[in-house]
Amino acid sequence: MRTGLVALAALIAAPAAAQTIAITNGKVAIGDGSAPIDNGTVVIRNGRIVAAGANVSVPADAQRIDAEGRWVTPGLVAGFTQLGLVEVEAVGDTNDTVAASSPFSAALDVAPAVNARVSSMAISRGRGVTRAVIAPDTARTMFAGQGALVDTGEDRDAVFVPRAFQFVEFGERGANEAGGSRAAAYAFFRNAMLEAREYARNPSAYGGRDSDALLMRLDAAALVPVVEGKQSLLVHVEQASDILQVLKLREEFPALKLVLVGASEGWMVADRIAAAGVPVIASALNDLPSSFEVLAATQSNYGRMQDAGVKLGVGEVGGQPRNAKQSAGNLVALSKVPGASGLSWDEALAAITSGPAEVMGLGNDFGSLRAGRRADVVIWDGDPLELSSAPALMLIDGAQQPLGSRQTRLRDRYLDPAEGQLPKAYDR
């Protein structure tokens, strides 16, 4: 891989938009569920994929990177996370995931709060994650606010799709935040949609909380794209009965672009989810009855929903983006367990690359090595779904990315320190 590293370092010295890059002699996995291609080639121009696969012609002006038989995949996509919003969760000054004292809810927009320099960004990048779906958390109402899509590149411009969706809690947590019951949650939601319609018809006449409305003016305005079907509504819901009730919301509000998040009991109503055409960002291996709404959780949930035809991507609610490939690898292992429903290797890679991108309606922009997609490419030092494997080289939008972090620098410093190199405060 040393030859590839030297070649890549040299070619990145030129502006990324002016480059044509050819990664040759790789085991290329497109990320769309198809089988890996031995001795494959990936051609990149102006930060986009031109072609990937076998017998791909290499342009004469391309700068070559020899993968030397190693795995070449799209960058991993973290399907649901709070990456960039928090440095230390227990330290409020570094945690922008929740606005517990704000009068606003749906109007909250995470984009200005994203910090591309939080330590978890570099850690995620070092584990192969190039894109992520990030969402705020709820506080005073069931509406958390507007999430965004980010890349994990070293530059400070992490957000590439602001206000990508609205996030709302149903189920047990939504019930608590809407007044104490599921009935209150659905009443609050319907009222919010109706107030958004009212605001859309006549913004100047909407009084907000100075009238009998429950929503602030900005919150009502933020929900207009949701009720009109112009912005996706990500709904965290786990219990099968709650899932069915969420699907019924489109009877009253047919334009809703629903995306289910979590769906631990989704396997029980997978046929209904598939028939409704609602995609799911699913927890991969949630199988513990940690609450009453997940009593029927099973590790076979993801595989069973996929078998039923549900459009899926992996996303761990409250999880770490760096664990995406571990979840996918475990889904492959699950396919070997008698009576369980897991995924093939090809399907598992798609679950953490093109799957989340497709769920968010942006599969034509990123998530795979198909022609025209953003050139998020990773060359791995081993099987990408093995826990011990790590990226050897990474491109985001065709530009090389550093793979180190504070943790790796500390590891290297203290792994085998020479005498006299380090402080001797612990000598006795």
PDB file of C-alpha atoms in Angstrom, residues 40-272:
ATOM      1  CA  GLY A  40     -11.772  -3.723 -10.339  1.00  0.00           C
ATOM      2  CA  THR A  41     -11.188  -0.070 -11.158  1.00  0.00           C
ATOM      3  CA  VAL A  42     -12.767   3.138  -9.899  1.00  0.00           C
ATOM      4  CA  VAL A  43     -12.403   6.303 -11.992  1.00  0.00           C
ATOM      5  CA  ILE A  44     -13.010   9.711 -10.397  1.00  0.00           C
ATOM      6  CA  ARG A  45     -13.196  13.082 -12.075  1.00  0.00           C
ATOM      7  CA  ASN A  46     -13.954  16.455 -10.504  1.00  0.00           C
ATOM      8  CA  GLY A  47     -14.941  14.852  -7.214  1.00  0.00           C
ATOM      9  CA  ARG A  48     -17.496  12.463  -8.740  1.00  0.00           C
ATOM     10  CA  ILE A  49     -17.479   8.786  -9.699  1.00  0.00           C
ATOM     11  CA  VAL A  50     -17.160   8.315 -13.462  1.00  0.00           C
ATOM     12  CA  ALA A  51     -17.146   4.514 -13.515  1.00  0.00           C
ATOM     13  CA  ALA A  52     -16.511   1.564 -11.214  1.00  0.00           C
ATOM     14  CA  GLY A  53     -16.249  -2.130 -11.912  1.00  0.00           C
ATOM     15  CA  ALA A  54     -14.429  -4.582 -14.159  1.00  0.00           C
ATOM     16  CA  ASN A  55     -12.898  -3.679 -17.528  1.00  0.00           C
ATOM     17  CA  VAL A  56     -13.159   0.048 -16.825  1.00  0.00           C
ATOM     18  CA  SER A  57     -11.002   2.150 -19.126  1.00  0.00           C
ATOM     19  CA  VAL A  58      -8.461   4.339 -17.367  1.00  0.00           C
ATOM     20  CA  PRO A  59      -8.184   7.833 -18.913  1.00  0.00           C
ATOM     21  CA  ALA A  60      -4.735   8.723 -20.161  1.00  0.00           C
ATOM     22  CA  ASP A  61      -4.514  11.748 -17.885  1.00  0.00           C
ATOM     23  CA  ALA A  62      -5.583   9.890 -14.744  1.00  0.00           C
ATOM     24  CA  GLN A  63      -3.319   9.697 -11.738  1.00  0.00           C
ATOM     25  CA  ARG A  64      -3.292   6.072 -10.666  1.00  0.00           C
ATOM     26  CA  ILE A  65      -3.573   4.554  -7.229  1.00  0.00           C
ATOM     27  CA  ASP A  66      -2.767   0.845  -7.050  1.00  0.00           C
ATOM     28  CA  ALA A  67      -5.022  -0.745  -4.435  1.00  0.00           C
ATOM     29  CA  GLU A  68      -2.859  -3.888  -4.574  1.00  0.00           C
ATOM     30  CA  GLY A  69      -5.855  -6.213  -4.281  1.00  0.00           C
ATOM     31  CA  ARG A  70      -7.354  -4.496  -1.244  1.00  0.00           C
ATOM     32  CA  TRP A  71     -11.026  -3.761  -0.675  1.00  0.00           C
ATOM     33  CA  VAL A  72     -12.355  -0.561  -2.270  1.00  0.00           C
ATOM     34  CA  THR A  73     -15.798   0.599  -1.126  1.00  0.00           C
ATOM     35  CA  PRO A  74     -17.915   3.720  -0.837  1.00  0.00           C
ATOM     36  CA  GLY A  75     -17.543   5.592   2.430  1.00  0.00           C
ATOM     37  CA  LEU A  76     -19.828   4.457   5.217  1.00  0.00           C
ATOM     38  CA  VAL A  77     -22.986   6.461   5.933  1.00  0.00           C
ATOM     39  CA  ALA A  78     -24.067   6.764   9.563  1.00  0.00           C
ATOM     40  CA  GLY A  79     -27.835   6.536   9.302  1.00  0.00           C
ATOM     41  CA  PHE A  80     -28.806   8.356  12.479  1.00  0.00           C
ATOM     42  CA  THR A  81     -26.509  10.145  14.894  1.00  0.00           C
ATOM     43  CA  GLN A  82     -25.674  13.395  16.686  1.00  0.00           C
ATOM     44  CA  LEU A  83     -22.189  13.633  15.226  1.00  0.00           C
ATOM     45  CA  GLY A  84     -20.818  17.169  15.415  1.00  0.00           C
ATOM     46  CA  LEU A  85     -23.370  18.329  17.986  1.00  0.00           C
ATOM     47  CA  VAL A  86     -21.646  17.126  21.143  1.00  0.00           C
ATOM     48  CA  GLU A  87     -18.110  16.848  22.456  1.00  0.00           C
ATOM     49  CA  VAL A  88     -18.696  15.668  26.035  1.00  0.00           C
ATOM     50  CA  GLU A  89     -22.284  14.562  26.581  1.00  0.00           C
ATOM     51  CA  ALA A  90     -22.275  15.280  30.323  1.00  0.00           C
ATOM     52  CA  VAL A  91     -20.877  18.808  29.861  1.00  0.00           C
ATOM     53  CA  GLY A  92     -23.773  21.053  28.851  1.00  0.00           C
ATOM     54  CA  ASP A  93     -21.559  23.732  27.326  1.00  0.00           C
ATOM     55  CA  THR A  94     -20.322  21.227  24.726  1.00  0.00           C
ATOM     56  CA  ASN A  95     -23.687  19.571  24.072  1.00  0.00           C
ATOM     57  CA  ASP A  96     -25.954  21.113  21.415  1.00  0.00           C
ATOM     58  CA  THR A  97     -28.173  18.082  20.925  1.00  0.00           C
ATOM     59  CA  VAL A  98     -31.023  19.427  23.031  1.00  0.00           C
ATOM     60  CA  ALA A  99     -32.431  22.866  23.904  1.00  0.00           C
ATOM     61  CA  ALA A 100     -34.140  22.156  27.188  1.00  0.00           C
ATOM     62  CA  SER A 101     -35.046  25.772  27.996  1.00  0.00           C
ATOM     63  CA  SER A 102     -35.843  27.082  24.533  1.00  0.00           C
ATOM     64  CA  PRO A 103     -39.386  28.194  23.697  1.00  0.00           C
ATOM     65  CA  PHE A 104     -38.832  26.766  20.184  1.00  0.00           C
ATOM     66  CA  SER A 105     -39.068  23.170  18.986  1.00  0.00           C
ATOM     67  CA  ALA A 106     -39.706  22.427  15.294  1.00  0.00           C
ATOM     68  CA  ALA A 107     -37.919  25.644  14.310  1.00  0.00           C
ATOM     69  CA  LEU A 108     -34.618  24.524  15.838  1.00  0.00           C
ATOM     70  CA  ASP A 109     -32.051  23.957  13.091  1.00  0.00           C
ATOM     71  CA  VAL A 110     -28.929  21.966  13.973  1.00  0.00           C
ATOM     72  CA  ALA A 111     -26.859  23.239  11.039  1.00  0.00           C
ATOM     73  CA  PRO A 112     -25.369  26.318  12.788  1.00  0.00           C
ATOM     74  CA  ALA A 113     -24.467  24.166  15.811  1.00  0.00           C
ATOM     75  CA  VAL A 114     -22.432  21.554  13.923  1.00  0.00           C
ATOM     76  CA  ASN A 115     -18.761  21.612  14.879  1.00  0.00           C
ATOM     77  CA  ALA A 116     -16.593  19.774  12.384  1.00  0.00           C
ATOM     78  CA  ARG A 117     -13.713  19.753  14.876  1.00  0.00           C
ATOM     79  CA  VAL A 118     -15.273  17.674  17.645  1.00  0.00           C
ATOM     80  CA  SER A 119     -13.096  14.654  18.406  1.00  0.00           C
ATOM     81  CA  SER A 120     -15.797  12.173  17.364  1.00  0.00           C
ATOM     82  CA  MET A 121     -15.663  13.533  13.801  1.00  0.00           C
ATOM     83  CA  ALA A 122     -12.039  12.428  13.311  1.00  0.00           C
ATOM     84  CA  ILE A 123     -12.705   9.139  15.116  1.00  0.00           C
ATOM     85  CA  SER A 124     -15.653   8.361  12.815  1.00  0.00           C
ATOM     86  CA  ARG A 125     -13.620   9.296   9.751  1.00  0.00           C
ATOM     87  CA  GLY A 126     -10.857   6.972  10.909  1.00  0.00           C
ATOM     88  CA  ARG A 127     -13.369   4.116  10.975  1.00  0.00           C
ATOM     89  CA  GLY A 128     -14.529   4.697   7.411  1.00  0.00           C
ATOM     90  CA  VAL A 129     -17.538   6.999   7.944  1.00  0.00           C
ATOM     91  CA  THR A 130     -17.737   9.729   5.297  1.00  0.00           C
ATOM     92  CA  ARG A 131     -21.372  10.937   5.647  1.00  0.00           C
ATOM     93  CA  ALA A 132     -23.905  11.057   8.459  1.00  0.00           C
ATOM     94  CA  VAL A 133     -27.540  11.866   9.142  1.00  0.00           C
ATOM     95  CA  ILE A 134     -27.583  14.041  12.276  1.00  0.00           C
ATOM     96  CA  ALA A 135     -30.613  14.920  14.368  1.00  0.00           C
ATOM     97  CA  PRO A 136     -31.361  17.001  17.458  1.00  0.00           C
ATOM     98  CA  ASP A 137     -32.964  15.538  20.558  1.00  0.00           C
ATOM     99  CA  THR A 138     -36.324  16.458  22.039  1.00  0.00           C
ATOM    100  CA  ALA A 139     -36.798  18.430  25.233  1.00  0.00           C
ATOM    101  CA  ARG A 140     -40.058  20.248  25.933  1.00  0.00           C
ATOM    102  CA  THR A 141     -42.225  18.883  23.116  1.00  0.00           C
ATOM    103  CA  MET A 142     -42.270  15.865  20.823  1.00  0.00           C
ATOM    104  CA  PHE A 143     -40.741  17.927  17.970  1.00  0.00           C
ATOM    105  CA  ALA A 144     -36.932  18.010  18.149  1.00  0.00           C
ATOM    106  CA  GLY A 145     -36.267  20.271  15.177  1.00  0.00           C
ATOM    107  CA  GLN A 146     -34.571  20.102  11.808  1.00  0.00           C
ATOM    108  CA  GLY A 147     -31.704  17.717  11.172  1.00  0.00           C
ATOM    109  CA  ALA A 148     -28.964  17.866   8.567  1.00  0.00           C
ATOM    110  CA  LEU A 149     -26.644  15.740   6.464  1.00  0.00           C
ATOM    111  CA  VAL A 150     -22.929  16.167   7.067  1.00  0.00           C
ATOM    112  CA  ASP A 151     -19.658  14.866   5.733  1.00  0.00           C
ATOM    113  CA  THR A 152     -16.734  14.013   7.983  1.00  0.00           C
ATOM    114  CA  GLY A 153     -14.095  15.823   5.908  1.00  0.00           C
ATOM    115  CA  GLU A 154     -11.303  17.725   7.624  1.00  0.00           C
ATOM    116  CA  ASP A 155     -12.535  21.083   6.329  1.00  0.00           C
ATOM    117  CA  ARG A 156     -14.885  23.130   8.508  1.00  0.00           C
ATOM    118  CA  ASP A 157     -17.829  22.985   6.083  1.00  0.00           C
ATOM    119  CA  ALA A 158     -19.367  19.761   7.378  1.00  0.00           C
ATOM    120  CA  VAL A 159     -23.030  20.445   6.558  1.00  0.00           C
ATOM    121  CA  PHE A 160     -23.891  19.782   2.921  1.00  0.00           C
ATOM    122  CA  VAL A 161     -27.687  19.495   3.277  1.00  0.00           C
ATOM    123  CA  PRO A 162     -29.124  21.737   6.019  1.00  0.00           C
ATOM    124  CA  ARG A 163     -32.747  21.343   7.123  1.00  0.00           C
ATOM    125  CA  ALA A 164     -32.859  17.928   5.486  1.00  0.00           C
ATOM    126  CA  PHE A 165     -35.704  16.672   7.674  1.00  0.00           C
ATOM    127  CA  GLN A 166     -37.852  17.294  10.737  1.00  0.00           C
ATOM    128  CA  PHE A 167     -37.465  14.871  13.662  1.00  0.00           C
ATOM    129  CA  VAL A 168     -40.336  13.916  15.969  1.00  0.00           C
ATOM    130  CA  GLU A 169     -40.729  11.449  18.845  1.00  0.00           C
ATOM    131  CA  PHE A 170     -43.713   9.128  19.141  1.00  0.00           C
ATOM    132  CA  GLY A 171     -43.997   6.031  21.315  1.00  0.00           C
ATOM    133  CA  GLU A 172     -43.199   6.204  25.012  1.00  0.00           C
ATOM    134  CA  ARG A 173     -40.989   9.262  24.873  1.00  0.00           C
ATOM    135  CA  GLY A 174     -43.288  11.182  22.561  1.00  0.00           C
ATOM    136  CA  ALA A 175     -46.190  10.411  24.886  1.00  0.00           C
ATOM    137  CA  ASN A 176     -44.289  11.785  27.879  1.00  0.00           C
ATOM    138  CA  GLU A 177     -43.278  14.971  26.092  1.00  0.00           C
ATOM    139  CA  ALA A 178     -46.737  15.647  24.651  1.00  0.00           C
ATOM    140  CA  GLY A 179     -48.581  15.467  27.950  1.00  0.00           C
ATOM    141  CA  GLY A 180     -48.339  11.969  29.356  1.00  0.00           C
ATOM    142  CA  SER A 181     -50.089   9.598  26.955  1.00  0.00           C
ATOM    143  CA  ARG A 182     -50.028   8.393  23.380  1.00  0.00           C
ATOM    144  CA  ALA A 183     -53.453   9.990  22.895  1.00  0.00           C
ATOM    145  CA  ALA A 184     -51.913  13.339  23.829  1.00  0.00           C
ATOM    146  CA  ALA A 185     -49.049  12.791  21.388  1.00  0.00           C
ATOM    147  CA  TYR A 186     -51.325  12.199  18.409  1.00  0.00           C
ATOM    148  CA  ALA A 187     -53.560  15.109  19.353  1.00  0.00           C
ATOM    149  CA  PHE A 188     -50.550  17.403  19.667  1.00  0.00           C
ATOM    150  CA  PHE A 189     -49.174  16.227  16.330  1.00  0.00           C
ATOM    151  CA  ARG A 190     -52.453  16.694  14.464  1.00  0.00           C
ATOM    152  CA  ASN A 191     -52.889  20.129  15.997  1.00  0.00           C
ATOM    153  CA  ALA A 192     -49.359  21.082  14.932  1.00  0.00           C
ATOM    154  CA  MET A 193     -49.998  20.007  11.342  1.00  0.00           C
ATOM    155  CA  LEU A 194     -53.246  21.978  11.239  1.00  0.00           C
ATOM    156  CA  GLU A 195     -51.543  25.069  12.637  1.00  0.00           C
ATOM    157  CA  ALA A 196     -48.821  24.711   9.991  1.00  0.00           C
ATOM    158  CA  ARG A 197     -51.525  24.636   7.313  1.00  0.00           C
ATOM    159  CA  GLU A 198     -53.075  27.723   8.846  1.00  0.00           C
ATOM    160  CA  TYR A 199     -49.729  29.501   8.826  1.00  0.00           C
ATOM    161  CA  ALA A 200     -49.131  28.528   5.182  1.00  0.00           C
ATOM    162  CA  ARG A 201     -52.479  30.008   4.126  1.00  0.00           C
ATOM    163  CA  ASN A 202     -51.917  33.354   5.826  1.00  0.00           C
ATOM    164  CA  PRO A 203     -48.565  33.852   7.618  1.00  0.00           C
ATOM    165  CA  SER A 204     -49.289  37.442   8.637  1.00  0.00           C
ATOM    166  CA  ALA A 205     -52.502  36.445  10.425  1.00  0.00           C
ATOM    167  CA  TYR A 206     -50.905  33.651  12.448  1.00  0.00           C
ATOM    168  CA  GLY A 207     -50.598  34.833  16.015  1.00  0.00           C
ATOM    169  CA  GLY A 208     -48.538  32.053  17.520  1.00  0.00           C
ATOM    170  CA  ARG A 209     -48.774  31.775  21.283  1.00  0.00           C
ATOM    171  CA  ASP A 210     -50.245  35.229  21.637  1.00  0.00           C
ATOM    172  CA  SER A 211     -53.489  33.659  20.373  1.00  0.00           C
ATOM    173  CA  ASP A 212     -54.917  30.187  20.992  1.00  0.00           C
ATOM    174  CA  ALA A 213     -52.186  28.504  18.951  1.00  0.00           C
ATOM    175  CA  LEU A 214     -49.804  26.048  20.623  1.00  0.00           C
ATOM    176  CA  LEU A 215     -46.898  26.653  18.235  1.00  0.00           C
ATOM    177  CA  MET A 216     -44.625  29.659  18.036  1.00  0.00           C
ATOM    178  CA  ARG A 217     -44.654  31.396  14.658  1.00  0.00           C
ATOM    179  CA  LEU A 218     -41.234  30.001  13.750  1.00  0.00           C
ATOM    180  CA  ASP A 219     -42.272  26.484  14.733  1.00  0.00           C
ATOM    181  CA  ALA A 220     -45.410  26.684  12.588  1.00  0.00           C
ATOM    182  CA  ALA A 221     -43.352  28.002   9.672  1.00  0.00           C
ATOM    183  CA  ALA A 222     -40.841  25.176  10.084  1.00  0.00           C
ATOM    184  CA  LEU A 223     -43.604  22.564   9.836  1.00  0.00           C
ATOM    185  CA  VAL A 224     -45.054  23.932   6.594  1.00  0.00           C
ATOM    186  CA  PRO A 225     -42.593  21.944   4.407  1.00  0.00           C
ATOM    187  CA  VAL A 226     -43.500  18.833   6.422  1.00  0.00           C
ATOM    188  CA  VAL A 227     -47.268  19.089   6.012  1.00  0.00           C
ATOM    189  CA  GLU A 228     -46.785  19.926   2.310  1.00  0.00           C
ATOM    190  CA  GLY A 229     -44.514  16.930   1.731  1.00  0.00           C
ATOM    191  CA  LYS A 230     -41.460  19.011   0.816  1.00  0.00           C
ATOM    192  CA  GLN A 231     -39.399  17.899   3.813  1.00  0.00           C
ATOM    193  CA  SER A 232     -39.025  14.390   5.220  1.00  0.00           C
ATOM    194  CA  LEU A 233     -40.447  13.654   8.664  1.00  0.00           C
ATOM    195  CA  LEU A 234     -38.251  11.238  10.625  1.00  0.00           C
ATOM    196  CA  VAL A 235     -40.342   9.563  13.298  1.00  0.00           C
ATOM    197  CA  HIS A 236     -38.730   7.666  16.167  1.00  0.00           C
ATOM    198  CA  VAL A 237     -41.067   4.801  16.950  1.00  0.00           C
ATOM    199  CA  GLU A 238     -40.372   1.292  18.222  1.00  0.00           C
ATOM    200  CA  GLN A 239     -43.567  -0.600  19.102  1.00  0.00           C
ATOM    201  CA  ALA A 240     -45.529  -2.380  16.390  1.00  0.00           C
ATOM    202  CA  SER A 241     -48.851  -0.789  17.367  1.00  0.00           C
ATOM    203  CA  ASP A 242     -47.244   2.655  17.356  1.00  0.00           C
ATOM    204  CA  ILE A 243     -45.805   2.003  13.901  1.00  0.00           C
ATOM    205  CA  LEU A 244     -49.277   1.250  12.553  1.00  0.00           C
ATOM    206  CA  GLN A 245     -50.663   4.442  14.077  1.00  0.00           C
ATOM    207  CA  VAL A 246     -47.881   6.497  12.513  1.00  0.00           C
ATOM    208  CA  LEU A 247     -48.631   4.971   9.105  1.00  0.00           C
ATOM    209  CA  LYS A 248     -52.271   6.010   9.525  1.00  0.00           C
ATOM    210  CA  LEU A 249     -51.260   9.655   9.849  1.00  0.00           C
ATOM    211  CA  ARG A 250     -51.131   9.843   6.061  1.00  0.00           C
ATOM    212  CA  GLU A 251     -54.871   9.265   5.922  1.00  0.00           C
ATOM    213  CA  GLU A 252     -55.315  12.764   7.317  1.00  0.00           C
ATOM    214  CA  PHE A 253     -52.070  14.254   5.998  1.00  0.00           C
ATOM    215  CA  PRO A 254     -51.405  12.389   2.736  1.00  0.00           C
ATOM    216  CA  ALA A 255     -48.402  14.476   1.700  1.00  0.00           C
ATOM    217  CA  LEU A 256     -46.273  13.396   4.680  1.00  0.00           C
ATOM    218  CA  LYS A 257     -42.895  11.941   3.646  1.00  0.00           C
ATOM    219  CA  LEU A 258     -42.522   9.543   6.550  1.00  0.00           C
ATOM    220  CA  VAL A 259     -39.300   7.806   7.541  1.00  0.00           C
ATOM    221  CA  LEU A 260     -39.404   5.487  10.543  1.00  0.00           C
ATOM    222  CA  VAL A 261     -36.427   5.479  12.910  1.00  0.00           C
ATOM    223  CA  GLY A 262     -35.659   2.588  15.252  1.00  0.00           C
ATOM    224  CA  ALA A 263     -38.635   0.283  14.548  1.00  0.00           C
ATOM    225  CA  SER A 264     -37.443  -2.503  16.874  1.00  0.00           C
ATOM    226  CA  GLU A 265     -40.772  -4.298  16.460  1.00  0.00           C
ATOM    227  CA  GLY A 266     -40.968  -3.533  12.754  1.00  0.00           C
ATOM    228  CA  TRP A 267     -40.720  -7.212  11.835  1.00  0.00           C
ATOM    229  CA  MET A 268     -44.205  -7.765  13.283  1.00  0.00           C
ATOM    230  CA  VAL A 269     -45.794  -5.328  10.817  1.00  0.00           C
ATOM    231  CA  ALA A 270     -43.195  -5.435   8.038  1.00  0.00           C
ATOM    232  CA  ASP A 271     -45.791  -6.184   5.365  1.00  0.00           C
ATOM    233  CA  ARG A 272     -47.722  -3.042   6.322  1.00  0.00           C
TER     234      ARG A 272
END
